[in-house]
């Protein structure tokens, strides 16, 4: 697992955090061995979901299906980096206008 994939949820666009448990269970099922979930980082403005994967783009495509089913894709941005790396490569939205960063 050479990459860390981060899915960022903007809190102001979410009704509440209750979906996180459902999200994690559905992602585990959808991703199987392709990714290892590594927890959350929660702040006042965003929730970041971390996972490790060898193939970040195909992994996000599979995760995207889950996000669409749960109705939260509109409040998400996602990017990946090499494990231990500093520079992110954006994968969602496809025309990311701003640089992906973590708090």
CSV table of C-alpha atoms in Angstrom, one decimal:
chain,number,residue,atom,x,y,z
A,1,UNK,CA,0.0,0.0,0.0
A,2,UNK,CA,2.1,2.8,-1.3
A,3,UNK,CA,-0.5,5.6,-1.3
A,4,UNK,CA,-2.7,7.4,1.2
A,5,UNK,CA,-6.1,8.4,-0.2
A,6,UNK,CA,-7.9,11.1,1.7
A,7,UNK,CA,-11.6,11.8,1.2
A,8,UNK,CA,-12.6,15.2,2.6
A,9,UNK,CA,-16.1,16.0,3.7
A,10,UNK,CA,-17.1,19.7,4.2
A,11,UNK,CA,-19.1,19.8,7.4
A,12,UNK,CA,-21.2,22.8,6.4
A,13,UNK,CA,-22.7,20.8,3.6
A,14,UNK,CA,-23.5,17.7,5.8
A,15,UNK,CA,-26.7,17.3,7.8
A,16,UNK,CA,-24.8,15.4,10.6
A,17,UNK,CA,-22.1,12.9,11.2
A,18,UNK,CA,-24.4,9.9,11.7
A,19,UNK,CA,-23.5,8.6,8.2
A,20,UNK,CA,-19.9,7.9,9.2
A,21,UNK,CA,-20.5,4.5,10.7
A,22,UNK,CA,-22.6,3.5,7.7
A,23,UNK,CA,-20.0,4.9,5.3
A,24,UNK,CA,-17.1,3.0,6.9
A,25,UNK,CA,-19.0,-0.3,6.8
A,26,UNK,CA,-20.1,0.1,3.1
A,27,UNK,CA,-16.6,1.2,2.1
A,28,UNK,CA,-15.0,-1.8,3.8
A,29,UNK,CA,-17.4,-4.0,1.8
A,30,UNK,CA,-17.0,-2.2,-1.5
A,31,UNK,CA,-13.2,-1.9,-1.3
A,32,UNK,CA,-12.3,-5.3,0.1
A,33,UNK,CA,-8.6,-5.9,0.0
A,34,UNK,CA,-8.0,-2.9,-2.3
A,35,UNK,CA,-7.7,-0.5,0.6
A,36,UNK,CA,-7.2,-0.4,4.3
A,37,UNK,CA,-9.2,2.3,6.2
A,38,UNK,CA,-7.1,4.3,8.6
A,39,UNK,CA,-9.6,6.4,10.5
A,40,UNK,CA,-10.8,10.0,10.6
A,41,UNK,CA,-9.5,13.4,11.4
A,42,UNK,CA,-12.4,15.6,12.6
A,43,UNK,CA,-12.3,19.4,12.8
A,44,UNK,CA,-14.8,22.2,12.9
A,45,UNK,CA,-14.8,22.7,9.1
A,46,UNK,CA,-14.1,19.2,7.7
A,47,UNK,CA,-13.9,15.5,8.3
A,48,UNK,CA,-11.0,13.7,6.6
A,49,UNK,CA,-11.2,9.9,6.0
A,50,UNK,CA,-7.9,8.2,5.4
A,51,UNK,CA,-7.1,5.0,3.7
A,52,UNK,CA,-4.1,3.2,2.3
A,53,UNK,CA,-4.1,1.7,-1.2
A,54,UNK,CA,-1.8,0.5,-3.9
A,55,UNK,CA,-4.1,2.0,-6.6
A,56,UNK,CA,-5.7,5.3,-5.5
A,57,UNK,CA,-7.7,6.2,-8.6
A,58,UNK,CA,-9.5,2.8,-9.0
A,59,UNK,CA,-10.0,2.8,-5.3
A,60,UNK,CA,-11.6,6.2,-5.3
A,61,UNK,CA,-13.9,5.1,-8.3
A,62,UNK,CA,-15.2,2.3,-6.1
A,63,UNK,CA,-15.6,4.5,-3.1
A,64,UNK,CA,-17.4,7.1,-5.3
A,65,UNK,CA,-20.2,4.6,-5.9
A,66,UNK,CA,-20.7,4.3,-2.1
A,67,UNK,CA,-20.6,8.1,-1.7
A,68,UNK,CA,-23.2,8.5,-4.4
A,69,UNK,CA,-25.5,5.9,-2.8
A,70,UNK,CA,-25.3,7.7,0.5
A,71,UNK,CA,-26.0,11.1,-1.1
A,72,UNK,CA,-22.8,12.8,0.1
A,73,UNK,CA,-20.8,13.0,-3.1
A,74,UNK,CA,-21.7,16.7,-3.5
A,75,UNK,CA,-19.8,17.5,-0.2
A,76,UNK,CA,-16.6,15.7,-1.0
A,77,UNK,CA,-13.2,16.3,-2.4
A,78,UNK,CA,-10.5,13.7,-2.6
A,79,UNK,CA,-6.8,13.4,-3.3
A,80,UNK,CA,-3.9,11.0,-2.8
A,81,UNK,CA,-0.2,11.2,-2.0
A,82,UNK,CA,2.7,8.8,-1.5
A,83,UNK,CA,2.7,7.5,2.1
A,84,UNK,CA,4.8,10.0,4.0
A,85,UNK,CA,4.7,12.5,1.1
A,86,UNK,CA,3.6,16.1,1.2
A,87,UNK,CA,2.1,16.8,-2.3
A,88,UNK,CA,-1.4,15.7,-3.1
A,89,UNK,CA,-2.8,14.7,-6.5
A,90,UNK,CA,-6.5,15.5,-6.7
A,91,UNK,CA,-9.0,12.9,-7.9
A,92,UNK,CA,-12.3,14.6,-7.1
A,93,UNK,CA,-13.9,16.8,-8.1
A,94,UNK,CA,-12.3,16.3,-11.6
A,95,UNK,CA,-11.7,20.0,-12.0
A,96,UNK,CA,-10.4,20.9,-8.6
A,97,UNK,CA,-9.9,24.6,-8.5
A,98,UNK,CA,-7.9,24.9,-5.3
A,99,UNK,CA,-5.0,23.0,-3.8
A,100,UNK,CA,-5.9,20.0,-1.6
A,101,UNK,CA,-4.6,20.5,1.9
A,102,UNK,CA,-5.0,19.0,5.4
A,103,UNK,CA,-5.5,21.1,8.5
